[in-house]
Short mmCIF file of C-alpha atoms and ligand atoms in Angstrom, two decimals:
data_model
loop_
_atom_site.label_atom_id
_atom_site.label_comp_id
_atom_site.label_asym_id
_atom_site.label_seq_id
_atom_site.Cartn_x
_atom_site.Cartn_y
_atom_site.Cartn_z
CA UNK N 1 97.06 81.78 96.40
CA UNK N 2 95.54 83.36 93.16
CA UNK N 3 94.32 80.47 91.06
CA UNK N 4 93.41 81.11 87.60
CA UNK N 5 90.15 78.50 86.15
CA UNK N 6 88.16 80.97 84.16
CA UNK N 7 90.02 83.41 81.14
CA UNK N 8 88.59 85.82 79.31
CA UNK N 9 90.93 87.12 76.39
CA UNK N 10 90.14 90.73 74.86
CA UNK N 11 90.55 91.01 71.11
CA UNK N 12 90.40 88.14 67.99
CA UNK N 13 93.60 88.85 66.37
CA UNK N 14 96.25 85.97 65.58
CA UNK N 15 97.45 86.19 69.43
CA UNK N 16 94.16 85.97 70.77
CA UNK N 17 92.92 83.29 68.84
CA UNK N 18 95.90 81.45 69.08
CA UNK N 19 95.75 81.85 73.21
CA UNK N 20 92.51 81.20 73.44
CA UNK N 21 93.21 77.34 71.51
CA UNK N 22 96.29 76.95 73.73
CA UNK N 23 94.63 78.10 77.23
CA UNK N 24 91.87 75.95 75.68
CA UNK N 25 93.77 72.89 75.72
CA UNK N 26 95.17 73.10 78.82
CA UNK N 27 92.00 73.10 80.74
CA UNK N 28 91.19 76.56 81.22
CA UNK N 29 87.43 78.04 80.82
CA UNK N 30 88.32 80.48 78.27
CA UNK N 31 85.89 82.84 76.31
CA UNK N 32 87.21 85.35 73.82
CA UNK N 33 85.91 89.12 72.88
CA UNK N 34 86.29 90.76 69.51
CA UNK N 35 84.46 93.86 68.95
CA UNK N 36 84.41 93.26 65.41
CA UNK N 37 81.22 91.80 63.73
CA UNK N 38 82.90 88.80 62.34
CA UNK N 39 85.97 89.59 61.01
CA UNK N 40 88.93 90.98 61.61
CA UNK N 41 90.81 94.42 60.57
CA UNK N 42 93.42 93.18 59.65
CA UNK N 43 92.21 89.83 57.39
CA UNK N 44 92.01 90.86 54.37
CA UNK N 45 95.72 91.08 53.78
CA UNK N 46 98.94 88.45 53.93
CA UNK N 47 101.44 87.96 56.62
CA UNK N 48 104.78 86.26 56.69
CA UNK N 49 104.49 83.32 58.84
CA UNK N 50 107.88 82.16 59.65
CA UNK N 51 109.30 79.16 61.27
CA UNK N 52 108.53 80.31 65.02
CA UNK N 53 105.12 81.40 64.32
CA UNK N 54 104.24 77.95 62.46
CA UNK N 55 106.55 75.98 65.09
CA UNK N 56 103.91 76.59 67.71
CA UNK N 57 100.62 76.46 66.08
CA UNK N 58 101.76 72.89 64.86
CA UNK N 59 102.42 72.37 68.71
CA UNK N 60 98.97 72.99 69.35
CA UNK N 61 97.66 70.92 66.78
CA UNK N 62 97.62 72.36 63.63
CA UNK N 63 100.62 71.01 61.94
CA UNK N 64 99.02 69.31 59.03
CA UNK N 65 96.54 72.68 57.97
CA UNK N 66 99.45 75.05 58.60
CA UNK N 67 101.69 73.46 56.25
CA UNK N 68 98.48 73.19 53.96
CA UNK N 69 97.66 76.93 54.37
CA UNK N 70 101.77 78.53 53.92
CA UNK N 71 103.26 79.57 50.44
CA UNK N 72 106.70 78.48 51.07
CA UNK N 73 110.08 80.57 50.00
CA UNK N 74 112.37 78.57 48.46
CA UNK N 75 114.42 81.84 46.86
CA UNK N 76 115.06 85.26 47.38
CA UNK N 77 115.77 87.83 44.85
CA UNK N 78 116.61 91.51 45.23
CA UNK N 79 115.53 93.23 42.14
CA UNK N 80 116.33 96.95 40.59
CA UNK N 81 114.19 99.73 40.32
CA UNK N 82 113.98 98.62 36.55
CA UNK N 83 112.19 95.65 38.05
CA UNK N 84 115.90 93.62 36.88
CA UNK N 85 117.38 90.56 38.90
CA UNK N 86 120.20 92.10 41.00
CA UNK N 87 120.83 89.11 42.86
CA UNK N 88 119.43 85.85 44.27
CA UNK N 89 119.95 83.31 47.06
CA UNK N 90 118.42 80.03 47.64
CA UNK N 91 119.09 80.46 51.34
CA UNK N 92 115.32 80.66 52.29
CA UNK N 93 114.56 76.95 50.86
CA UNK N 94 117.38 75.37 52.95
CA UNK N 95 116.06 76.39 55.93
CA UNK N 96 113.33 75.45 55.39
CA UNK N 97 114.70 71.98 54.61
CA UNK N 98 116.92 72.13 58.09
CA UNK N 99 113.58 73.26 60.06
CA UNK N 100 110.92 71.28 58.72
CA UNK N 101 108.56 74.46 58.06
CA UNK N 102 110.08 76.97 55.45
CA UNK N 103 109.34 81.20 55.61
CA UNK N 104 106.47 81.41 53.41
CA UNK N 105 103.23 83.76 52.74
CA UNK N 106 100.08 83.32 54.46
CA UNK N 107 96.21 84.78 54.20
CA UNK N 108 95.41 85.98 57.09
CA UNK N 109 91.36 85.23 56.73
CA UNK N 110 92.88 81.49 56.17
CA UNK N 111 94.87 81.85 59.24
CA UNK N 112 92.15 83.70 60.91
CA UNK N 113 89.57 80.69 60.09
CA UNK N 114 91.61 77.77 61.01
CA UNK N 115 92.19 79.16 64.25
CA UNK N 116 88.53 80.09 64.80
CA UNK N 117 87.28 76.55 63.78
CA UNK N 118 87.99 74.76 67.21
CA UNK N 119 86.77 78.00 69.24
CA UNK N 120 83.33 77.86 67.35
CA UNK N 121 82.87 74.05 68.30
CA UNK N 122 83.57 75.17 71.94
CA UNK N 123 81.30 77.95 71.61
CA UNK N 124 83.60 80.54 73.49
CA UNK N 125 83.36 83.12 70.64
CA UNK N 126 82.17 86.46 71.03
CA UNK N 127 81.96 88.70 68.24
CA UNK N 128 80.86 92.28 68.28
CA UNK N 129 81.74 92.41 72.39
CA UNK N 130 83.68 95.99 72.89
CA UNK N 131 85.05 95.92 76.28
CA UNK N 132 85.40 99.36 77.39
CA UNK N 133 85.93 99.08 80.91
CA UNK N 134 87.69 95.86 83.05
CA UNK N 135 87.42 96.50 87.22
CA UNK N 136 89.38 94.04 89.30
CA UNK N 137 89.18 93.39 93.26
CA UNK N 138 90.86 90.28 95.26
CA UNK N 139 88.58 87.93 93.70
CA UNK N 140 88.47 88.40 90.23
CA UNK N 141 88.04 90.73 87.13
CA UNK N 142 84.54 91.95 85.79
CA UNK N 143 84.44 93.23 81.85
CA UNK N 144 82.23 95.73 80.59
CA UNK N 145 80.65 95.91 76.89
CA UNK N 146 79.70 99.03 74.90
CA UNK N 147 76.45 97.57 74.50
CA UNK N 148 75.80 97.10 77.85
CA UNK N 149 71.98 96.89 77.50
CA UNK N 150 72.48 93.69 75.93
CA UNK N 151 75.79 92.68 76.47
CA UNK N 152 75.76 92.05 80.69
CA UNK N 153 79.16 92.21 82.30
CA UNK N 154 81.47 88.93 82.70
CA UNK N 155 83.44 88.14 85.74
CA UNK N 156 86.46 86.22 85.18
CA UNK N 157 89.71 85.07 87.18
CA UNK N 158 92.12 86.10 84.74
CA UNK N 159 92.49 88.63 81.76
CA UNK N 160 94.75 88.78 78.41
CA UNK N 161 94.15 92.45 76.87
CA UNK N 162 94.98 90.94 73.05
CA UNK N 163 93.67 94.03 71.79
CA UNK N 164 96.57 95.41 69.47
CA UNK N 165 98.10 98.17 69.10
CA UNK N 166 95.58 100.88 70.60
CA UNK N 167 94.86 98.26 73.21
CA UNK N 168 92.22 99.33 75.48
CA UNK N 169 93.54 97.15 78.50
CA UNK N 170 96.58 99.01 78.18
CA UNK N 171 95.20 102.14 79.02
CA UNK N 172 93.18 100.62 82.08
CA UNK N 173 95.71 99.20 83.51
CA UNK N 174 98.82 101.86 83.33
CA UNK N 175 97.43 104.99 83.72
CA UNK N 176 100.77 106.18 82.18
CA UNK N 177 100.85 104.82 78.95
CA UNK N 178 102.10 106.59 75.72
CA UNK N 179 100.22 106.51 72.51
CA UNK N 180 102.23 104.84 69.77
CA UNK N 181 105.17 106.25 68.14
CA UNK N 182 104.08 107.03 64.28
CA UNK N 183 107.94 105.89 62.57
CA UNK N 184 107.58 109.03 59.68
CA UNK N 185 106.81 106.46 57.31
CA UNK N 186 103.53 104.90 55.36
CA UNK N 187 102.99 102.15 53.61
CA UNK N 188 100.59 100.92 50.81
CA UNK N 189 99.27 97.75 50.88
CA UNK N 190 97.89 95.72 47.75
CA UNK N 191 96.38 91.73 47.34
CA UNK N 192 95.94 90.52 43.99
CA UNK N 193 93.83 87.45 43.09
CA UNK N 194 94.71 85.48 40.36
CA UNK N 195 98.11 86.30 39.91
CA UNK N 196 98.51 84.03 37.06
CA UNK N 197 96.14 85.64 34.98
CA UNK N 198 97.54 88.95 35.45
CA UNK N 199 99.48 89.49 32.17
CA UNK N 200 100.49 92.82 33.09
CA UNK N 201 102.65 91.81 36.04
CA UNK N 202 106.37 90.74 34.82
CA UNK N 203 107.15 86.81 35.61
CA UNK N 204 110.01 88.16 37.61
CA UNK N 205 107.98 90.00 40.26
CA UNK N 206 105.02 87.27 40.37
CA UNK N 207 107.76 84.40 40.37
CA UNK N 208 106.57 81.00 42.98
CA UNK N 209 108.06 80.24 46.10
CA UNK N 210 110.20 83.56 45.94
CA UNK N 211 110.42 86.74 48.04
CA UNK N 212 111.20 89.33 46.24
CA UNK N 213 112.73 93.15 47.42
CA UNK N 214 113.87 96.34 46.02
CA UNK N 215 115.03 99.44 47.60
CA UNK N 216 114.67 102.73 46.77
CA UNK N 217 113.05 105.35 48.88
CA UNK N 218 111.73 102.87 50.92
CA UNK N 219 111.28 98.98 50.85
CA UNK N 220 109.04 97.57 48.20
CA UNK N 221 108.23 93.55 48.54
CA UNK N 222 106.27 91.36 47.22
CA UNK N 223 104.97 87.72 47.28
CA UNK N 224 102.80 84.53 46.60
CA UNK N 225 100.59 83.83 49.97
CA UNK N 226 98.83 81.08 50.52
CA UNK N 227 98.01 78.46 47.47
CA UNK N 228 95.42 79.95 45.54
CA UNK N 229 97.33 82.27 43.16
CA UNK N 230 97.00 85.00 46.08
CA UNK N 231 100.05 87.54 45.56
CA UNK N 232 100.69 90.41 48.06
CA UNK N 233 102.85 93.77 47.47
CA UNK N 234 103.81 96.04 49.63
CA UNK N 235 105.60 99.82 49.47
CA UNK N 236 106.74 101.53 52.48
CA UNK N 237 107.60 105.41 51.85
CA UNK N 238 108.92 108.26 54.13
CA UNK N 239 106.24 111.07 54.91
CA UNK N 240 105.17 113.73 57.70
CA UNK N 241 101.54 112.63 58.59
CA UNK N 242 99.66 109.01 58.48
CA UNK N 243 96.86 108.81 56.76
CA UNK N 244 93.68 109.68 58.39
CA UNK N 245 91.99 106.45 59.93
CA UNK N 246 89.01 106.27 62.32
CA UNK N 247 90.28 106.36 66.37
CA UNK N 248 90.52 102.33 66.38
CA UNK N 249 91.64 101.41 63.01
CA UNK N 250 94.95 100.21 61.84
CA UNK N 251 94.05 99.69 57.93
CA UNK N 252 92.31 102.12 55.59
CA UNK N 253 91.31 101.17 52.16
CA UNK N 254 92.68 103.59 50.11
CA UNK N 255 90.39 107.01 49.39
CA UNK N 256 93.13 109.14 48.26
CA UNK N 257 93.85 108.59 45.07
CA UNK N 258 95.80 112.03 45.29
CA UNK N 259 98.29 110.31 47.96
CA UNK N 260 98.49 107.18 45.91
CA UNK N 261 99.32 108.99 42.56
CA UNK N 262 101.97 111.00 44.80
CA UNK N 263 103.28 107.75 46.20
CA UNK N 264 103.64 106.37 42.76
CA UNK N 265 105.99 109.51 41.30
CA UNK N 266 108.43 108.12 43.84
CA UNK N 267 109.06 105.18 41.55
CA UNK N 268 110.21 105.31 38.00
CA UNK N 269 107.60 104.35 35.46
CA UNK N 270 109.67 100.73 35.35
CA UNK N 271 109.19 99.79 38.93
CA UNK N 272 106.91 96.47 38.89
CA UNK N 273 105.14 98.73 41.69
CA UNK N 274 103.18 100.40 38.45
CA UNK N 275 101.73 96.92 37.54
CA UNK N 276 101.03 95.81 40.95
CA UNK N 277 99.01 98.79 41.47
CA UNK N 278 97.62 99.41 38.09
CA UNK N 279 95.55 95.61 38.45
CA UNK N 280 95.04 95.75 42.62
CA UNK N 281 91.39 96.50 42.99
CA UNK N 282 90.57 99.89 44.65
CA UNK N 283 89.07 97.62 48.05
CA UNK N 284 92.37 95.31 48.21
CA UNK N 285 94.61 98.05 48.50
CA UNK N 286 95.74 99.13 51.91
CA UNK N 287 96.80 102.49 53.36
CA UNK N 288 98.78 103.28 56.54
CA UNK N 289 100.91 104.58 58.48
CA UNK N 290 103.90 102.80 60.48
CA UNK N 291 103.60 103.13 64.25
CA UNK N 292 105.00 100.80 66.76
CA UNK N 293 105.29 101.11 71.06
CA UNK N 294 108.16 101.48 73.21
CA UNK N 295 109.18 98.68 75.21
CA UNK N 296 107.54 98.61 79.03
CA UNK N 297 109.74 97.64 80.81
CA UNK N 298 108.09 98.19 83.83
CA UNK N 299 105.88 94.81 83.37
CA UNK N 300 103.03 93.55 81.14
CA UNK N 301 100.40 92.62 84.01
CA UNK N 302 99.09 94.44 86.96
CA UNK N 303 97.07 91.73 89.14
CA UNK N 304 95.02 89.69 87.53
CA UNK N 305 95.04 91.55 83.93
CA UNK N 306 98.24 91.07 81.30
CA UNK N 307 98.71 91.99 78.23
CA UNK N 308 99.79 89.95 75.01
CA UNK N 309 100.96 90.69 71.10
CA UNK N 310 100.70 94.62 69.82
CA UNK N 311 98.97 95.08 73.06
CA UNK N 312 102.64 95.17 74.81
CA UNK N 313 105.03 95.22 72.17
CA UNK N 314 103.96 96.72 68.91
CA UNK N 315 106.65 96.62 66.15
CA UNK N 316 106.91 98.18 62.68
CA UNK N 317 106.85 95.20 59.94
CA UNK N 318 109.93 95.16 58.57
CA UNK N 319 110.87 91.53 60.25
CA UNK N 320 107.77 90.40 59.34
CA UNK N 321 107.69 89.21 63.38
CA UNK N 322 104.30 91.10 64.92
CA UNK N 323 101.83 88.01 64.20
CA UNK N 324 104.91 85.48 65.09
CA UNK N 325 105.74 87.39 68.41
CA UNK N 326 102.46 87.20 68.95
CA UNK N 327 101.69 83.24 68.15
CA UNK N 328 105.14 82.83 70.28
CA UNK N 329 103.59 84.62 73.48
CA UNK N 330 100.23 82.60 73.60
CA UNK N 331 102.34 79.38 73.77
CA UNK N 332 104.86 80.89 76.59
CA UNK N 333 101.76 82.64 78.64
CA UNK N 334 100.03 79.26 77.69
CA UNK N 335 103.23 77.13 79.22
CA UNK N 336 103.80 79.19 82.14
CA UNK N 337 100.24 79.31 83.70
CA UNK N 338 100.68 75.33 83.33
CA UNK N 339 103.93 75.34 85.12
CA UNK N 340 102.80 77.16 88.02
CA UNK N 341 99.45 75.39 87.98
CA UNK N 342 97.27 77.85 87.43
CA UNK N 343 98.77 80.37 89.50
CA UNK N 344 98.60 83.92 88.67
CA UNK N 345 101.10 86.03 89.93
CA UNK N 346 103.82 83.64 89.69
CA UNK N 347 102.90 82.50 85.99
CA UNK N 348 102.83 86.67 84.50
CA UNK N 349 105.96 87.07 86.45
CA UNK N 350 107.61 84.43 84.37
CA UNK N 351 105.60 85.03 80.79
CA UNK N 352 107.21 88.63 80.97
CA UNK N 353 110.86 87.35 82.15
CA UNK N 354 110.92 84.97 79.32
CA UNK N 355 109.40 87.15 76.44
CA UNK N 356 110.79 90.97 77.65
CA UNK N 357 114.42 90.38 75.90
CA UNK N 358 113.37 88.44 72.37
CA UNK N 359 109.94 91.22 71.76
CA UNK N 360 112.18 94.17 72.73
CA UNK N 361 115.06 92.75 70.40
CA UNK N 362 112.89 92.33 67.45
CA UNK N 363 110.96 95.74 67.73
CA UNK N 364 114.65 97.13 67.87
CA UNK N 365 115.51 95.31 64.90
CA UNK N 366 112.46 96.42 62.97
CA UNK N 367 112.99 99.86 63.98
CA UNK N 368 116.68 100.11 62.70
CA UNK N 369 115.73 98.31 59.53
CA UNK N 370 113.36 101.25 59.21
CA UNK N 371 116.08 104.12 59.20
CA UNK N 372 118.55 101.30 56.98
CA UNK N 373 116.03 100.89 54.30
CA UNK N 374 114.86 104.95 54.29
CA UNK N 375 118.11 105.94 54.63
CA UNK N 376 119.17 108.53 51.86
CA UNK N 377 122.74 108.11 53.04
CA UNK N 378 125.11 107.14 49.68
CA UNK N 379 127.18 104.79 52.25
CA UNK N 380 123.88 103.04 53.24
CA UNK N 381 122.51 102.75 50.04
CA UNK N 382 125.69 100.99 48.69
CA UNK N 383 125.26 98.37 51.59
CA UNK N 384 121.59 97.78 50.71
CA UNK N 385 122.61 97.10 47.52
CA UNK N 386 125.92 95.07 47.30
CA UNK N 387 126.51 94.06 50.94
CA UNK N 388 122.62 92.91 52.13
CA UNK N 389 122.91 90.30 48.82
CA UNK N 390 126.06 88.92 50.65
CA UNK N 391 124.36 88.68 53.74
CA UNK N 392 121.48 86.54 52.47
CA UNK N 393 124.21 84.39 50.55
CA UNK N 394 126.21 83.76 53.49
CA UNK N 395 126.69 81.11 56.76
CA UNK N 396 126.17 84.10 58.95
CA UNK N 397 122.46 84.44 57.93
CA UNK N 398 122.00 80.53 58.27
CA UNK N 399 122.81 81.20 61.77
CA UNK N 400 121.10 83.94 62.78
CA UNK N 401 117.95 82.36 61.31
CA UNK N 402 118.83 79.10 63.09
CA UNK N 403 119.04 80.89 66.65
CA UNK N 404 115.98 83.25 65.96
CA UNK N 405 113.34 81.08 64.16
CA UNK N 406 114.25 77.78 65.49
CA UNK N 407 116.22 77.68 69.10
CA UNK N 408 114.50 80.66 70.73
CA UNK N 409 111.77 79.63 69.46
CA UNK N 410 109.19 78.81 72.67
CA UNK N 411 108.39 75.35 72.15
CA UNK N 412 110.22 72.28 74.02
CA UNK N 413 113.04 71.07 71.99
CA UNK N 414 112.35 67.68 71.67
CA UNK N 415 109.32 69.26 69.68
CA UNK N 416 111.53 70.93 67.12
CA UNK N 417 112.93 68.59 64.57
CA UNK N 418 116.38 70.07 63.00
CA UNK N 419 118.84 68.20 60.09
CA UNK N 420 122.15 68.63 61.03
C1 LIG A 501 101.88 96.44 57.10
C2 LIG A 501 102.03 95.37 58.10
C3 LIG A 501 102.53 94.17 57.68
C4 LIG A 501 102.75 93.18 58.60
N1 LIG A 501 103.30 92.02 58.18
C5 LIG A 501 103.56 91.06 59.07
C6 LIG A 501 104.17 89.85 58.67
O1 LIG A 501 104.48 89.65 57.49
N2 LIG A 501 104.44 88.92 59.62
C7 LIG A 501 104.12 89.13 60.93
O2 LIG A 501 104.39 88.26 61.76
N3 LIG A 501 103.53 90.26 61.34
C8 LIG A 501 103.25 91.23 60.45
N4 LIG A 501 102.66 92.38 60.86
C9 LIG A 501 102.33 92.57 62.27
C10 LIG A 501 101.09 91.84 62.68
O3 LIG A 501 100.00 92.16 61.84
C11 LIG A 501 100.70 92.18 64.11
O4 LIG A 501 101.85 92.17 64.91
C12 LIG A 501 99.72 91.15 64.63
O5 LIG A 501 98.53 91.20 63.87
C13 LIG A 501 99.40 91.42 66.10
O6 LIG A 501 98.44 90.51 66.52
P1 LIG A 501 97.59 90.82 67.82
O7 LIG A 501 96.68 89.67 67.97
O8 LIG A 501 98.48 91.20 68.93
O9 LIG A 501 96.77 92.16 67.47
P2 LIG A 501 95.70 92.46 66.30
O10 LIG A 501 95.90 91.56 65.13
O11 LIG A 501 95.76 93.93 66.07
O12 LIG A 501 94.33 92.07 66.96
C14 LIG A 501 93.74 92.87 67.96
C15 LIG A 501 92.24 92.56 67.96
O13 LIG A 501 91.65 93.16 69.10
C16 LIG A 501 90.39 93.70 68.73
N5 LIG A 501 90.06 94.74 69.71
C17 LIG A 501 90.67 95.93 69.89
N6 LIG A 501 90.10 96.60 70.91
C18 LIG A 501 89.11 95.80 71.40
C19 LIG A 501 88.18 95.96 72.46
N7 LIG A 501 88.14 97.06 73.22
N8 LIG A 501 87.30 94.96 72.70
C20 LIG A 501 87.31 93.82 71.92
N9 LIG A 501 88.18 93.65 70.89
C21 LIG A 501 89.07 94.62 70.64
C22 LIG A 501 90.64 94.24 67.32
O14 LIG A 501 89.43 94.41 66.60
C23 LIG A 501 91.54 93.15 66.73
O15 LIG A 501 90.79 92.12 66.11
C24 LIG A 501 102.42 93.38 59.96
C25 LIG A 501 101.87 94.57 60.37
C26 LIG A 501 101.68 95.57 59.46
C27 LIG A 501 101.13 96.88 59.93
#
């Protein structure tokens, strides 16, 4: 019998951190490797943190500075390319009344720090550790560093590769892996500070407590995170090629102010994306391009070494799900090694039965709302417009949102507190 008492995750992302506080609490020795210096790609934007994401993290004790830390939505609004109110629904805000934790914006360095704080006090924290190479025999695992004149290999009894989307562990432990899929489409990325004081941006756009979309030639969205008078946009477009980005990174600041000018003739001079852009400082605006992975479906573990978050099921963001996916696999991995006390084999067994179907649905899901909100189809664009309003208006949404965020959402049930 393969018992698990030491873990050693790979990559400080919101899975990773959030695994390491759950394995954490349930008695595991658990360090954590980021290769980063001491912070994280992807923190200096927002994320949408929705019901199942903040479900679990209050599960594992950070209910009070996770409702502290979330912008709630109490309304959406679909506006024009005029930057005009086509329609609203209040939908969002009654949720969030029925779940107890409403859809709302988040800053990732906030999320990133809270989630940190109990890992520093334990002192299992290891920043600027690249593992490039993981070896595993009947015994246990051993992980290699780049710097390996300083850095001395660690031998563990258990692995989580929570190394995103060009995961390394990945690649070491299917030898047929295929890169990501690039989805023909880029986005740009922008955080503004101060949104109050920005004069320039319409009230509509910069409204509190709303999410806001418009479709055109792509999705444009935009919202208050966290409770500072942060305010994130966003504009995905359709092109051939994503930008150029180093081997490992997922986020460029912008360089091209060729691409960006291009990007912006896509819009007429009206669109509120004008204003967002025209006050987002050059190193607060984000480049990329959209990739996500196809679903393995062949496992997420080989021996002793599994694989959590983008690592396994990459997804393009237009459910706003990768980080919650993510927070929702650390609890289930988290649950099942518990379960099976500590065994291995039977605990990844279970943590990919139980999170295969739901990751596989929502990178699905992403993907087609991809090609719906691209599409140049007349048909499709009259749905975007008249019939996606009716949708968020309607019981049909209520329940979809009930079953995704709230009943499939990994945490026991007597946890989740629901008005009827
Ligand atoms: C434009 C965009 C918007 C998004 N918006 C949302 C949203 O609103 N809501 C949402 O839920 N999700 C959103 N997502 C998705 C979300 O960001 C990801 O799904 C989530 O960050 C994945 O978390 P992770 O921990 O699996 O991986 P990551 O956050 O990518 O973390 C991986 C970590 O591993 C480290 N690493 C990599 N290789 C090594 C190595 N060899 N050794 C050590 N460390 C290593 C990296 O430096 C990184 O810190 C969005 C994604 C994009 C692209």
């Amino acid at each position: 019998m393969t018992i698990a008492r030491s873990a050693a995750i790979i990559g400080g992302g919101i899975g990773g951190l959030t695994l390491a506080n759950a394995l954490i609490r349930s008695g595991l020795s658990v360090s954590l490797y980021e290769r980063a210096s001491h912070y994280t790609p992807t923190s200096g934007a927002a994320l949408g943190l929705q019901p199942n994401g903040q479900i679990p993290l209050a599960y594992i004790g950070f209910k009070d500075s996770i409702q502290k830390l979330v912008h709630p939505f109490y309304h959406w609004q679909l506006i024009d390319e005029h930057g005009k109110v086509r329609s609203t629904s209040p939908r969002l805000g009654e949720y969030g009344q029925r779940f107890g934790y409403y859809v709302g914006g988040a800053i990732r360095a906030e999320l990133v720090d809270m989630l940190k704080a109990p890992l520093e006090q334990n002192q299992c924290l290891h920043y600027s550790h690249k593992v490039i190479d993981l070896q595993q025999d009947a015994h246990g695992v051993t992980l290699s560093f780049e710097n390996h004149h300083e850095q001395k290999p660690v031998r563990v009894d258990l692995v989580i590769g929570a190394d995103g989307i060009h995961s390394t562990v990945v690649k070491k432990i299917f030898s047929a892996t295929e890169p990501p899929i690039y989805s023909k489409e880029n986005i740009f990325y922008g955080m503004i500070d101060n949104i109050d004081e920005q004069t320039s941006i319409g009230p509509i756009a910069a409204q509190k407590n709303t999410l806001t979309q418009c479709f055109s030639s792509g999705e444009f969205l935009c919202y208050r995170a966290g409770n500072q008078g942060q305010f994130m946009w966003a504009a995905t477009y359709p092109s051939d090629t994503p930008p150029l980005t180093s081997s490992d990174a997922e986020w460029t600041h912008t360089n091209n102010q060729r691409e960006l000018n291009r990007f912006l003739t896509l819009f007429p001079s009206t669109h509120p994306v004008h204003q967002c852009a025209a006050v987002t400082d050059q190193q607060r605006l984000l480049h990329f391009g959209l990739f996500y992975r196809k679903h393995r479906s062949d496992g997420w573990h080989r021996g002793r070494i599994c694989l959590l978050g983008d690592a396994c099921h990459a997804t393009l963001p237009y459910a706003g799900q990768g980080a919650n996916m993510a927070i929702e696999d650390a609890i289930t991995l988290t649950s099942c090694l518990e379960k099976h006390q500590f065994q291995i084999e039977p605990a990844l067994d279970e943590y990919y039965n139980k999170r295969f179907a739901r990751t596989k649905r929502v990178v699905d899901i992403s993907r087609y709302m991809g090609l719906f909100f691209h599409s140049q189809n007349s048909l499709l664009h009259v749905i975007r417009q008249s019939l996606y309003p009716k949708l968020m208006n309607s019981n049909a949404m209520i329940k979809i949102a009930e079953k995704e965020l709230f009943e499939n959402c990994p945490v026991p049930m007597e946890y989740k507190k629901i008005k009827t």
